[in-house]
Short mmCIF file of C-alpha atoms and ligand atoms in Angstrom, two decimals:
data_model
loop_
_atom_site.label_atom_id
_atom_site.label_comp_id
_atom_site.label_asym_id
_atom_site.label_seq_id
_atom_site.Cartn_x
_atom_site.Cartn_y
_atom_site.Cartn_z
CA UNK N 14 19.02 20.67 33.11
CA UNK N 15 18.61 18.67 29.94
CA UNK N 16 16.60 20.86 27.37
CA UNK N 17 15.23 19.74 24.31
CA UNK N 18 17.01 21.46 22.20
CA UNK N 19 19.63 20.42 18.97
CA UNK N 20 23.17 22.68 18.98
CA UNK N 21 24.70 23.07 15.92
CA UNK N 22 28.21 24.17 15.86
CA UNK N 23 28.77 25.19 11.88
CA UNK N 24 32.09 24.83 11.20
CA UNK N 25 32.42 26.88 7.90
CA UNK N 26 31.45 30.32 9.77
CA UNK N 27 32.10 29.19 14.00
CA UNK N 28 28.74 30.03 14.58
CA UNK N 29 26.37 28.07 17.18
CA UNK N 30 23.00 27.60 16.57
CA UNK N 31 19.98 25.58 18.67
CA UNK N 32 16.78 24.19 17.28
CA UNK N 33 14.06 22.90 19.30
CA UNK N 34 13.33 19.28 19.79
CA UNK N 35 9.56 18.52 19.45
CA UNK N 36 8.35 14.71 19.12
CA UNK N 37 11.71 13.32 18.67
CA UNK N 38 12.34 15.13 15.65
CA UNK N 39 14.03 18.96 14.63
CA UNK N 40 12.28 20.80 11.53
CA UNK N 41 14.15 20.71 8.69
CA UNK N 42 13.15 24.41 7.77
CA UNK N 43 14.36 25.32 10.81
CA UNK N 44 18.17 24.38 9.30
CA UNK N 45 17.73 27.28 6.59
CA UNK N 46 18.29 29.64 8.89
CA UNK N 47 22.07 28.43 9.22
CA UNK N 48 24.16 30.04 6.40
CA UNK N 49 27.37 30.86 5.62
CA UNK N 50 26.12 35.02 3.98
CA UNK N 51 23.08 36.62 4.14
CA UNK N 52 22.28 35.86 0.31
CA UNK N 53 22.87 32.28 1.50
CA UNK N 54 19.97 29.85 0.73
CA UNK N 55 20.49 28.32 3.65
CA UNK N 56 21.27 24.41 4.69
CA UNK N 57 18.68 21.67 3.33
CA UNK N 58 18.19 18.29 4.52
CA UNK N 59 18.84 15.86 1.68
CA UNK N 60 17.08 12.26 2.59
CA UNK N 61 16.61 10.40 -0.92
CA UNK N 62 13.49 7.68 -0.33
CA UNK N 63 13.06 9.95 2.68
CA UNK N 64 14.91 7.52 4.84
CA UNK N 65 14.36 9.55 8.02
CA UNK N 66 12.33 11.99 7.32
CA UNK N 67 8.79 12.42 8.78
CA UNK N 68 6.27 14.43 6.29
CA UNK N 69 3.33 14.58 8.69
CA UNK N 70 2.10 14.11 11.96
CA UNK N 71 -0.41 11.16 11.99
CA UNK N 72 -3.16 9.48 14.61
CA UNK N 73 -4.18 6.82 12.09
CA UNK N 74 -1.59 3.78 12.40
CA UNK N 75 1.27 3.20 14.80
CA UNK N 76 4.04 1.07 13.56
CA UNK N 77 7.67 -0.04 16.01
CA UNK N 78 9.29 -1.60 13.40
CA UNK N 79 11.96 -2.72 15.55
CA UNK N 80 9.69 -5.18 17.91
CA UNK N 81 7.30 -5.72 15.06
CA UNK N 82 4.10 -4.05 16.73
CA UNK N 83 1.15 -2.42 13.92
CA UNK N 84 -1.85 -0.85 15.79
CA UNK N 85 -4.76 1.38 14.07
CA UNK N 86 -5.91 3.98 16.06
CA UNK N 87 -4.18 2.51 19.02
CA UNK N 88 -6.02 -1.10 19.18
CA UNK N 89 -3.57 -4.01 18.50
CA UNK N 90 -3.46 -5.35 14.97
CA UNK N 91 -3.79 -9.03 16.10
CA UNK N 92 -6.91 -7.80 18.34
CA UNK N 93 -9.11 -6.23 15.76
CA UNK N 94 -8.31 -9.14 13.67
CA UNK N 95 -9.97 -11.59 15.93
CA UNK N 96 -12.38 -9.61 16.55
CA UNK N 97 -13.96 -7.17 14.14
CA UNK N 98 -14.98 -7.05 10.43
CA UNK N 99 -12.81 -4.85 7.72
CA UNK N 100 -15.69 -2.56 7.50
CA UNK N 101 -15.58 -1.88 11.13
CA UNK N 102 -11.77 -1.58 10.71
CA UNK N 103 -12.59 0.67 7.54
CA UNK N 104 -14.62 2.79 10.11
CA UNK N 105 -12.10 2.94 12.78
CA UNK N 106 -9.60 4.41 10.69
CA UNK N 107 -11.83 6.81 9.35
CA UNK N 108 -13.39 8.68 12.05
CA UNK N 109 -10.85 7.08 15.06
CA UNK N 110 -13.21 5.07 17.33
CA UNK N 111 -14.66 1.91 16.98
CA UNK N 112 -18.32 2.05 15.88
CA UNK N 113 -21.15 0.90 18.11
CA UNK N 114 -23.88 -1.63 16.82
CA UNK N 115 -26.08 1.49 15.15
CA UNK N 116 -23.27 2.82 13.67
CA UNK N 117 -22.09 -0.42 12.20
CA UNK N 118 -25.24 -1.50 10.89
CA UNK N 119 -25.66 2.10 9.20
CA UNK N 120 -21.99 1.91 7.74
CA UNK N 121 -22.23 -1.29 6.32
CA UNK N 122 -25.93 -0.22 4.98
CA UNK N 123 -24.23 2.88 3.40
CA UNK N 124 -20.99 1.33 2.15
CA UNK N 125 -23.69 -1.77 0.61
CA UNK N 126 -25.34 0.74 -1.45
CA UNK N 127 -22.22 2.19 -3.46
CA UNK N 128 -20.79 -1.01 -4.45
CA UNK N 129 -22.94 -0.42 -7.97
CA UNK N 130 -20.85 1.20 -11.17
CA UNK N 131 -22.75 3.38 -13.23
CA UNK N 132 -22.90 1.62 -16.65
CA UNK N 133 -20.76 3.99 -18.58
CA UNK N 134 -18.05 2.68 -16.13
CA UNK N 135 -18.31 -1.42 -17.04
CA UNK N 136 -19.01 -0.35 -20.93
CA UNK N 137 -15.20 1.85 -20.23
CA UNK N 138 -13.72 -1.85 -18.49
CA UNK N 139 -14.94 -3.33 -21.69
CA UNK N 140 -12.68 -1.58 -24.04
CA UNK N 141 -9.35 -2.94 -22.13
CA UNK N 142 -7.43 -5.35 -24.11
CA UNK N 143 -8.25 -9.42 -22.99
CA UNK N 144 -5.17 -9.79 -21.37
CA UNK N 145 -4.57 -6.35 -19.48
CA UNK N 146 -3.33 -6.58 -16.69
CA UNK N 147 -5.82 -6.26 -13.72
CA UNK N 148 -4.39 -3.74 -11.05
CA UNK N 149 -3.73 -1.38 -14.79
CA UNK N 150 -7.88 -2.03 -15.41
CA UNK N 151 -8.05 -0.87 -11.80
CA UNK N 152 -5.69 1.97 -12.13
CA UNK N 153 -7.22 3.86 -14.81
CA UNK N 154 -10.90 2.76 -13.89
CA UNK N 155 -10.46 4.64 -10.07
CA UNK N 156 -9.37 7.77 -12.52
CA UNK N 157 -12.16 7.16 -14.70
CA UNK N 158 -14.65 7.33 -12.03
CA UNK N 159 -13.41 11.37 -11.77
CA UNK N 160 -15.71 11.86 -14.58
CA UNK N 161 -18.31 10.04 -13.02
CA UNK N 162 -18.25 12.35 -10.26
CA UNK N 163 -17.25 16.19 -11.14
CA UNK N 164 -18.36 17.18 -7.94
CA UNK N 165 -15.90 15.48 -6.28
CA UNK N 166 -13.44 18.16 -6.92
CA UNK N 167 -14.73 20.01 -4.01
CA UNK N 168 -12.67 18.41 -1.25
CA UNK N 169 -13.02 20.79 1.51
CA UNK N 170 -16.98 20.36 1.57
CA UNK N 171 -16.87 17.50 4.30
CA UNK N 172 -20.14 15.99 3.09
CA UNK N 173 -18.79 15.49 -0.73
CA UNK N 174 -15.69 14.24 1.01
CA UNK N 175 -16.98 11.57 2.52
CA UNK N 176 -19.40 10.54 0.19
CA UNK N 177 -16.76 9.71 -2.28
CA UNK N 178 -14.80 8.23 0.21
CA UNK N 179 -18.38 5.61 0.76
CA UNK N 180 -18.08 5.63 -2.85
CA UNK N 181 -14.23 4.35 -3.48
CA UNK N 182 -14.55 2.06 -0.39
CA UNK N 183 -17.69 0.44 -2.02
CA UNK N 184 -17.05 0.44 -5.66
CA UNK N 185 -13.02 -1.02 -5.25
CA UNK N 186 -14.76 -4.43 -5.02
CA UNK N 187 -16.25 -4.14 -7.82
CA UNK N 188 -13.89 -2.96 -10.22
CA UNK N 189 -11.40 -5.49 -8.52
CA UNK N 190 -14.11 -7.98 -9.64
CA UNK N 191 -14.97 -6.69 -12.79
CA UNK N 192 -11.19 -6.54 -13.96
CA UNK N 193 -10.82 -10.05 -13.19
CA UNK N 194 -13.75 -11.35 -14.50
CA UNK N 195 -12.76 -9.28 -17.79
CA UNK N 196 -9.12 -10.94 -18.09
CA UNK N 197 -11.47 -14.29 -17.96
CA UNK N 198 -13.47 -13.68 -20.75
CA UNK N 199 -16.48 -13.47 -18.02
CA UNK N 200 -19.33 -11.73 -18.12
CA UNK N 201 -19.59 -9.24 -15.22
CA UNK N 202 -21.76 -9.83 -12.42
CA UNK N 203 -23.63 -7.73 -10.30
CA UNK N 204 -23.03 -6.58 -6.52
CA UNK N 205 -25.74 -8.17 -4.26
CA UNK N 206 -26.41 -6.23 -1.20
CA UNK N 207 -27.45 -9.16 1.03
CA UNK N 208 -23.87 -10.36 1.30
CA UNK N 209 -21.49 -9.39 3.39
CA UNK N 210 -18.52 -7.26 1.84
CA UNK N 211 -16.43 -9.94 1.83
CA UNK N 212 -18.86 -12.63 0.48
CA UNK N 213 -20.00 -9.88 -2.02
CA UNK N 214 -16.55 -9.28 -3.62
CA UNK N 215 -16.48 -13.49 -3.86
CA UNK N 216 -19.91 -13.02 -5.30
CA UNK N 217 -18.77 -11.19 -8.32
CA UNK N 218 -15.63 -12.52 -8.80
CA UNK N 219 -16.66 -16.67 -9.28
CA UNK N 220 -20.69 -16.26 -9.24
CA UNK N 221 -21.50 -18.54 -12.71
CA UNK N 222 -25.09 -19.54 -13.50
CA UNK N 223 -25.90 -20.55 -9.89
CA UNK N 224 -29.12 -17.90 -8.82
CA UNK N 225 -28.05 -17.15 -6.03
CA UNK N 226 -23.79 -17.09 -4.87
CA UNK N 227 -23.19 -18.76 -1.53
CA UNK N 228 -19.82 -17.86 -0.27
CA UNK N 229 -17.66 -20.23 2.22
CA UNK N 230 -18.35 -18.51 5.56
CA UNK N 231 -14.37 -19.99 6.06
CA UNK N 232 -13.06 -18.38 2.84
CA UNK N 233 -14.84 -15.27 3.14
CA UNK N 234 -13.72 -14.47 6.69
CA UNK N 235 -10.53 -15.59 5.59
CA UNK N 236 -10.55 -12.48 3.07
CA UNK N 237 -11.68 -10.05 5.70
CA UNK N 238 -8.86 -10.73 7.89
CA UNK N 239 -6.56 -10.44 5.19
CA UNK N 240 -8.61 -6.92 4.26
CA UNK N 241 -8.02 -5.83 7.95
CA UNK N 242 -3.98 -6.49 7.95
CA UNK N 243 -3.80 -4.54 4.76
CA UNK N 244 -5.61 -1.66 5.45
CA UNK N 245 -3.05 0.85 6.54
CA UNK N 246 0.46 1.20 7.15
CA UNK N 247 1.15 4.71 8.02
CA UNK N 248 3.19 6.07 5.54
CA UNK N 249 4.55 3.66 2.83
CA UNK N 250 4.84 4.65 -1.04
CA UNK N 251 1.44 4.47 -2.17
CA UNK N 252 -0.04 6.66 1.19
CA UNK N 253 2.69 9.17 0.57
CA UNK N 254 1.61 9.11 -3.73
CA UNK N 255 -2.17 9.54 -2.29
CA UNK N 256 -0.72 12.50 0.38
CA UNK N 257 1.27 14.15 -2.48
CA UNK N 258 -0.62 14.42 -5.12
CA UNK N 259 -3.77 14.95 -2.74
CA UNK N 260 -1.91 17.67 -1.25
CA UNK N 261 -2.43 19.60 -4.57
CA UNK N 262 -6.11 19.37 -4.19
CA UNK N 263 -6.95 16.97 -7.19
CA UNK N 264 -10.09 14.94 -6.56
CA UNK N 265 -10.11 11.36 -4.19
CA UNK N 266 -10.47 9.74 -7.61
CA UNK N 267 -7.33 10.77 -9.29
CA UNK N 268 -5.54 10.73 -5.88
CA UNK N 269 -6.52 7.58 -5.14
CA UNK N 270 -5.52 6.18 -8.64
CA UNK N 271 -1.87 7.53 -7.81
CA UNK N 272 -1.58 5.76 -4.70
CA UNK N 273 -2.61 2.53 -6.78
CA UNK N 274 -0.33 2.84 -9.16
CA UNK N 275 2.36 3.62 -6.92
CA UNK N 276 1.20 -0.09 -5.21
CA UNK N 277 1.38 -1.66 -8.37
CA UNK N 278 5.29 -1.83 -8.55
CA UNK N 279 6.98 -5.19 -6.91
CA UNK N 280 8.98 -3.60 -4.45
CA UNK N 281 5.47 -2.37 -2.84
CA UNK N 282 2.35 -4.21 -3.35
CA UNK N 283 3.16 -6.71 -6.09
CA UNK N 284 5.53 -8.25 -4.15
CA UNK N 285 3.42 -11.01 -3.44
CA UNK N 286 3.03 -11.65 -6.93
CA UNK N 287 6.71 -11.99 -6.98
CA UNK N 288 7.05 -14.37 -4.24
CA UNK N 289 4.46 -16.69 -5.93
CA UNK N 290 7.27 -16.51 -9.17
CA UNK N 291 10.05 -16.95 -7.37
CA UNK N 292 8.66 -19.77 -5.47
CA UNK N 293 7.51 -21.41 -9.11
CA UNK N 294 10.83 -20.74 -10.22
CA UNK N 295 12.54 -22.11 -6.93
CA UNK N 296 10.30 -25.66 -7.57
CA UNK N 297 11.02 -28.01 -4.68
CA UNK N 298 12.01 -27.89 -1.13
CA UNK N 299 15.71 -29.06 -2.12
CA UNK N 300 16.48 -26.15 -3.68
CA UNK N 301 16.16 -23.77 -1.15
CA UNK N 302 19.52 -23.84 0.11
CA UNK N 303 20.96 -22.94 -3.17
CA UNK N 304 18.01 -20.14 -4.08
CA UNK N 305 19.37 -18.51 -0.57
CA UNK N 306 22.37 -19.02 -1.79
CA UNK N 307 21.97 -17.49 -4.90
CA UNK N 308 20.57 -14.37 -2.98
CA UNK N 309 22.88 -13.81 -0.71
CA UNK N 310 26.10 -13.84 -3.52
CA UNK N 311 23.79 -10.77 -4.52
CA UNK N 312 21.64 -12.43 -7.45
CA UNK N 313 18.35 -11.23 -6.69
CA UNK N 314 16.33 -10.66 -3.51
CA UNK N 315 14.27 -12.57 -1.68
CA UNK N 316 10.66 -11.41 -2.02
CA UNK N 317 8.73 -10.68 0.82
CA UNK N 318 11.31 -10.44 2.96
CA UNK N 319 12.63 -7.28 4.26
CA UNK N 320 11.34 -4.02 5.25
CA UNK N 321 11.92 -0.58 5.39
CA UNK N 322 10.44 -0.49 8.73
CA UNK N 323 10.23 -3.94 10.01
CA UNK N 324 13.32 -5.17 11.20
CA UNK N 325 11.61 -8.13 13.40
CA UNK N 326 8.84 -10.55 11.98
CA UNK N 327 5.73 -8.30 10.30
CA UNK N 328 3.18 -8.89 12.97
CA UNK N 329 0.75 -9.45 9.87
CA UNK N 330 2.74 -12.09 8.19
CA UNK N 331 2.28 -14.14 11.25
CA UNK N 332 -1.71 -13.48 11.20
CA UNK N 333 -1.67 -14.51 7.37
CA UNK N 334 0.34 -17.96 8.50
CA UNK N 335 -2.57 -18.94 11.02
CA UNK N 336 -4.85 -17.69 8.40
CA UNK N 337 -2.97 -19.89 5.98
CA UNK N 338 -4.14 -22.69 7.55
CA UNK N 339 -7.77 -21.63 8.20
CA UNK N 340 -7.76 -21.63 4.60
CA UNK N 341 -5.96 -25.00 3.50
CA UNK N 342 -8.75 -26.93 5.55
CA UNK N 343 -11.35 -25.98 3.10
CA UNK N 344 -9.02 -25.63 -0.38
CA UNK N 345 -6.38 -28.41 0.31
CA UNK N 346 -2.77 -27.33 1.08
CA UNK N 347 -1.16 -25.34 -1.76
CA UNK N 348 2.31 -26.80 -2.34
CA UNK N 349 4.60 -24.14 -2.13
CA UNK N 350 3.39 -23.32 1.03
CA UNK N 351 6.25 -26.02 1.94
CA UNK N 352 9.04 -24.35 -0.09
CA UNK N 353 7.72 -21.32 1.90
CA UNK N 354 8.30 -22.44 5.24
CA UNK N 355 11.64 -24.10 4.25
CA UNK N 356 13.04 -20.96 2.52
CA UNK N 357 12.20 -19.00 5.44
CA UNK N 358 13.38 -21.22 7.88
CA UNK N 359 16.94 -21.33 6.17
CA UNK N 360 17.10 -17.31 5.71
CA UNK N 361 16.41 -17.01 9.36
CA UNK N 362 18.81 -19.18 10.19
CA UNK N 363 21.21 -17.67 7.34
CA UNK N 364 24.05 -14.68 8.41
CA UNK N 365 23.31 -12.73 5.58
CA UNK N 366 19.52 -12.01 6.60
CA UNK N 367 20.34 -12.38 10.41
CA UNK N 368 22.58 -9.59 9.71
CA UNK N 369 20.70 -6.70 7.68
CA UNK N 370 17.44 -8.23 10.23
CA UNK N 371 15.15 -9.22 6.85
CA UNK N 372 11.93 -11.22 8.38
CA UNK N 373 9.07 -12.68 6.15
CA UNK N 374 6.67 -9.76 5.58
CA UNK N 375 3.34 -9.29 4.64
CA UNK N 376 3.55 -10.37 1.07
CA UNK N 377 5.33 -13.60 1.61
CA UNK N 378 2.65 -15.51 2.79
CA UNK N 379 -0.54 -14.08 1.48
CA UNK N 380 -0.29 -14.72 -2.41
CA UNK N 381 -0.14 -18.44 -1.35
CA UNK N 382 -2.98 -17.93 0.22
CA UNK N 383 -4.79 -16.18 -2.33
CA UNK N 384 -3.82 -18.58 -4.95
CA UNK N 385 -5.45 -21.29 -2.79
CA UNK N 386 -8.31 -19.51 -2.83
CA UNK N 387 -8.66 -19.12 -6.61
CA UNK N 388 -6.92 -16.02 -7.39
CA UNK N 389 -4.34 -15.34 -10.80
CA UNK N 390 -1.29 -14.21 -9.15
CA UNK N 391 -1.79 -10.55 -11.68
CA UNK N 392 -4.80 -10.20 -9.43
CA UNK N 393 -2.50 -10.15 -5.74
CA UNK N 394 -2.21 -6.08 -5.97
CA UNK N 395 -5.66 -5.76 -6.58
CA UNK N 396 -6.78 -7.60 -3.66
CA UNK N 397 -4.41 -5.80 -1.98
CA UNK N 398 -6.15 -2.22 -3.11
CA UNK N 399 -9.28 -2.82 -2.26
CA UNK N 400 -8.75 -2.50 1.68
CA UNK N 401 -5.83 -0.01 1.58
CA UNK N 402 -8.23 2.31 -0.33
CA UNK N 403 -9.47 2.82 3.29
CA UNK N 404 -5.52 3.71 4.85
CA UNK N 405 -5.21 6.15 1.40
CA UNK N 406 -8.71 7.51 1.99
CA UNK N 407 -8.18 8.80 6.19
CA UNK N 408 -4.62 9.59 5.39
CA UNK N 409 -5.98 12.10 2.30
CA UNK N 410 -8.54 13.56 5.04
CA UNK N 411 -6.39 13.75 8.01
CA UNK N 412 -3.19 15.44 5.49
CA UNK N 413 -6.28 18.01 4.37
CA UNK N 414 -7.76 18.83 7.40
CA UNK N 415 -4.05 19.23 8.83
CA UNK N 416 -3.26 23.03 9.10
CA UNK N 417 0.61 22.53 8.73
CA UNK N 418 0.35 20.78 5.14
CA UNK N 419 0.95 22.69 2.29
CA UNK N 420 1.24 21.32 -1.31
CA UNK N 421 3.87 18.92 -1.41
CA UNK N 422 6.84 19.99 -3.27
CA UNK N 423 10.55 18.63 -2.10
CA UNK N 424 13.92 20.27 -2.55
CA UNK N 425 16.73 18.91 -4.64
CA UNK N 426 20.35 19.21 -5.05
CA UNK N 427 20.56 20.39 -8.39
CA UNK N 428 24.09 18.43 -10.39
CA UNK N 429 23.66 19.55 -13.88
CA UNK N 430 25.00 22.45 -16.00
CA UNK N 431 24.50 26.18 -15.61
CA UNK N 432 24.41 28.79 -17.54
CA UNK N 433 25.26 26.45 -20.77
CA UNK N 434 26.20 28.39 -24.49
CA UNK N 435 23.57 27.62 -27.02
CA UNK N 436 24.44 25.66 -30.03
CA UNK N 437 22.32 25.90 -33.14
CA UNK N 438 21.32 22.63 -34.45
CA UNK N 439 23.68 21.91 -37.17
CA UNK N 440 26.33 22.22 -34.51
CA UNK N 441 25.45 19.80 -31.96
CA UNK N 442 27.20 16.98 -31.44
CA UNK N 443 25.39 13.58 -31.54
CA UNK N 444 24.88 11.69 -28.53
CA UNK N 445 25.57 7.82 -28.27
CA UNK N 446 22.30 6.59 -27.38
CA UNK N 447 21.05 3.17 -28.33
CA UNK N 448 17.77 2.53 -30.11
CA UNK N 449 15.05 1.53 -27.98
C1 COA X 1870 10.99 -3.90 1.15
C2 COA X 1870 12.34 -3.35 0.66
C3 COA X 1870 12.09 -2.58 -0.62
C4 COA X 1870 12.90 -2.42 1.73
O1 COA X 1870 14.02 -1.84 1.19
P1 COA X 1870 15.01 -0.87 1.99
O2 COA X 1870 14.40 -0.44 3.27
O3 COA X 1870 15.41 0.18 1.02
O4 COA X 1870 16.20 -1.82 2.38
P2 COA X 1870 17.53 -1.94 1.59
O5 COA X 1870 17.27 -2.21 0.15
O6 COA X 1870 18.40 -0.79 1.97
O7 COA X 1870 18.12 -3.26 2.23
C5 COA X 1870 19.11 -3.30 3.23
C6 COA X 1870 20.03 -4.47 2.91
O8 COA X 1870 19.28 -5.70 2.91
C7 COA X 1870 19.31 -6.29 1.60
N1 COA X 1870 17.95 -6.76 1.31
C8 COA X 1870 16.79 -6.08 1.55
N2 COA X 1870 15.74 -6.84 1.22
C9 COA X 1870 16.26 -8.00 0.75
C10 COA X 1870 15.67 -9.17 0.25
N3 COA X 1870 14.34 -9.29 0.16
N4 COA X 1870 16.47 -10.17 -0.16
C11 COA X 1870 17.81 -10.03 -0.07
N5 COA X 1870 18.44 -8.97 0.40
C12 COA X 1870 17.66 -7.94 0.81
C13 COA X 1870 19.73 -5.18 0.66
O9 COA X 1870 20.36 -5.71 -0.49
C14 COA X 1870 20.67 -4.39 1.53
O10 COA X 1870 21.90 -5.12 1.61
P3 COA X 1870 23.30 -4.32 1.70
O11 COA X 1870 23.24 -3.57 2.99
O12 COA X 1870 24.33 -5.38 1.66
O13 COA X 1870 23.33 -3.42 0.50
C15 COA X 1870 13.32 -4.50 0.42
O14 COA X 1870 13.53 -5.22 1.62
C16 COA X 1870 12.87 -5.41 -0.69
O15 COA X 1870 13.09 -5.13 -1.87
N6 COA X 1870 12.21 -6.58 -0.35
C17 COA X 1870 11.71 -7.47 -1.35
C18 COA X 1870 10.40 -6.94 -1.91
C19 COA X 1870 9.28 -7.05 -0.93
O16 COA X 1870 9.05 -8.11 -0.32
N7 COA X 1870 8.53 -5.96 -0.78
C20 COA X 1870 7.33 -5.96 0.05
C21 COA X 1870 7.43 -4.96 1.15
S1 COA X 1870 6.03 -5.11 2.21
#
């Protein structure tokens, strides 16, 4: 009778050793116990970028890269974008079930009231340099707003917990909006609590003299749908930063600051900002075919294409194309959105990305989008922080309130020198290293 169990021959010391099977995966502590002496540390797993390694166990997002399906909490990605708002979403992944109309209303009402920063916060903003960029303004401002809050430290009282958590997913808005209005020039405006989340965010980022800002009901959907697709996506670079350096019990502030930095790099979340370069620097639809070219005799990549976990088309990147349009109705169709669809209808049709199976993702499509809508491609991260502050925030709870976590703290296999003979200073020989 099959068992689920994994038999390990080791051939260094013939002996034979089994290690149960549980959800498709073996525990790599469970290897230690296979060594070749007693004073043996035992065997590791190495898996640099942690290629197949799972840190966690996780009910928040379910992702089969290979036939490109995303759900949250089990519900469809493409169904709770049709249907719901990103603070529903935002509720669904943080407490698992959809809310009903009481909760909703509640939610929203508490979420509404901690979109305000406490002053000391926008006179902080103030001091960044004119052109900083904006996803470094919203960096260090998250951190900053650890000394807003001291008591925040306490993460294992669950009613400071998720009043911080009301807190992040309310004030990212607004320091999203305040960091762009600051690279402007602009003075900062106000949240106003009758809008929606959406039209409040629009509110403070392009509000001029007007009394009262009246957002496009088309646009401002537009940016909730795009807030649902980004919300989670299990456990990606920024989500494990948040998990690891939450994992050693610093505050929601400073946690959630790591995961945004960790975003901030173009292999992650400023890919989008990429794609909006490369498609500049690309120009017109008749030089696709040599761009691809280019790419594919190994100059460059292709951004937004290719994932570490998608290896069919991103189910979100095909919400973001019908969303696309949506949008171009009321803004007028951005141009590149044509060098867009050529260059991705000649790399799907191309060996070289049929091959390795790289598929538009998420990024490709929705900094052409944003730019439509107004945005600086520098801001394309930030918009993209704002909603996966929510994916950060219930993957931080779920990895504290998860009994098997410990503080996260990997192995390595250590290359360098041992036991080296020290040389006094006038001895040493100089190294050939070039000035920075
Ligand atoms: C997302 C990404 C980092 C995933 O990386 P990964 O899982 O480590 O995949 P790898 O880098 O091992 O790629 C596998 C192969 O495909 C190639 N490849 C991956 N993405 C590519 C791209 N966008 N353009 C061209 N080639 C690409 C790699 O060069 C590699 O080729 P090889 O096997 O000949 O060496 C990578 O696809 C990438 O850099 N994409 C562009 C940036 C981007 O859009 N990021 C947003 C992610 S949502």
């Amino acid at each position: 009778m099959a068992q689920d169990t994994l038999t390990i021959v080791d051939n260094r010391t013939n002996r034979t050793c089994s290690l149960p099977i549980e959800s498709g995966a073996v525990r790599a502590s469970d290897f230690r116990q296979i060594k070749t002496a007693p004073e043996d540390f035992g065997l590791m797993t190495y898996d640099p970028a942690f290629m197949n390694t799972a840190s966690c166990r996780s009910s928040v997002t379910f992702i089969d890269g290979e036939r490109g399906i995303l759900e949250y909490r089990g519900y469809p990605i493409e169904v709770l974008a049709e249907h719901c708002t990103f603070l529903e979403v935002a509720y669904l992944l943080l407490f698992g079930e959809l809310p009903n109309e009481t909760e909703l209303k509640n939610w929203v009402h508490e979420i509404t009231h901690h979109t305000m920063l406490h002053e000391n916060t926008k006179k902080f903003m103030e001091g960044f340099r004119h052109d900083a960029h904006p996803m470094a303004m919203l960096v260090s401002t998250v951190a900053a707003l650890a000394t807003v809050y001291p008591e925040a430290r306490n993460i294992h009282d669950p009613g400071i917990r998720l009043l911080q958590i009301k807190r992040l997913i309310g004030k990212m808005p607004s320091i999203a909006a305040m960091s762009y209005r600051h690279s402007l020039g602009f003075p900062y405006v106000y949240p106003d609590n009758d809008l929606t989340y959406p039209a409040n965010f629009m509110n403070m980022l392009w509000k001029m003299v007007e009394p009262k800002y009246a957002a496009n009901p088309v646009l401002a959907r537009a940016l909730d749908i795009l807030f649902i697709l980004h919300a989670d996506h299990e456990q990606n670079c920024s989500t494990n930063a948040m998990r690891s350096v939450g994992s050693s019990h610093a505050d929601p502030y400073l946690a959630t600051a790591a995961a945004a930095a960790a975003l901030s790099g173009p292999l992650h979340g400023g890919a989008n900002e990429e794609v909006l370069k490369m498609l500049d620097e690309i120009g017109s639809r008749e030089n696709v075919p040599s761009y691809v070219k280019k790419v594919r005799d190994g100059h460059g990549k292709l951004m937004g294409f290719g994932h570490r976990v998608y290896k069919n088309y991103d189910p979100r990147a095909k919400i973001i194309k019908w969303t696309a349009e949506q949008v171009f109705e009321v803004t007028g169709r951005n141009s590149k959105l044509d060098i867009a669809m050529e260059l991705e209808r000649i790399a799907l049709e191309d060996e070289y990305f049929i091959q390795r199976k790289l598929y538009p993702n998420v990024d490709f499509y929705s900094g052409i989008i944003y730019q439509a809508m107004g945005f600086k491609p520098e801001m394309f991260t930030v918009l993209f922080a704002i909603p996966r502050t929510v994916g950060w925030l219930a993957q931080w709870q779920e990895m504290l309130l998860d009994g098997e976590q410990k503080i996260a703290r990997p192995r390595q296999i250590y290359t360098g020198h041992r036991g080296r003979q020290f040389m006094p200073i006038d001895r040493r020989t100089p190294l050939a290293v070039t000035k920075a």
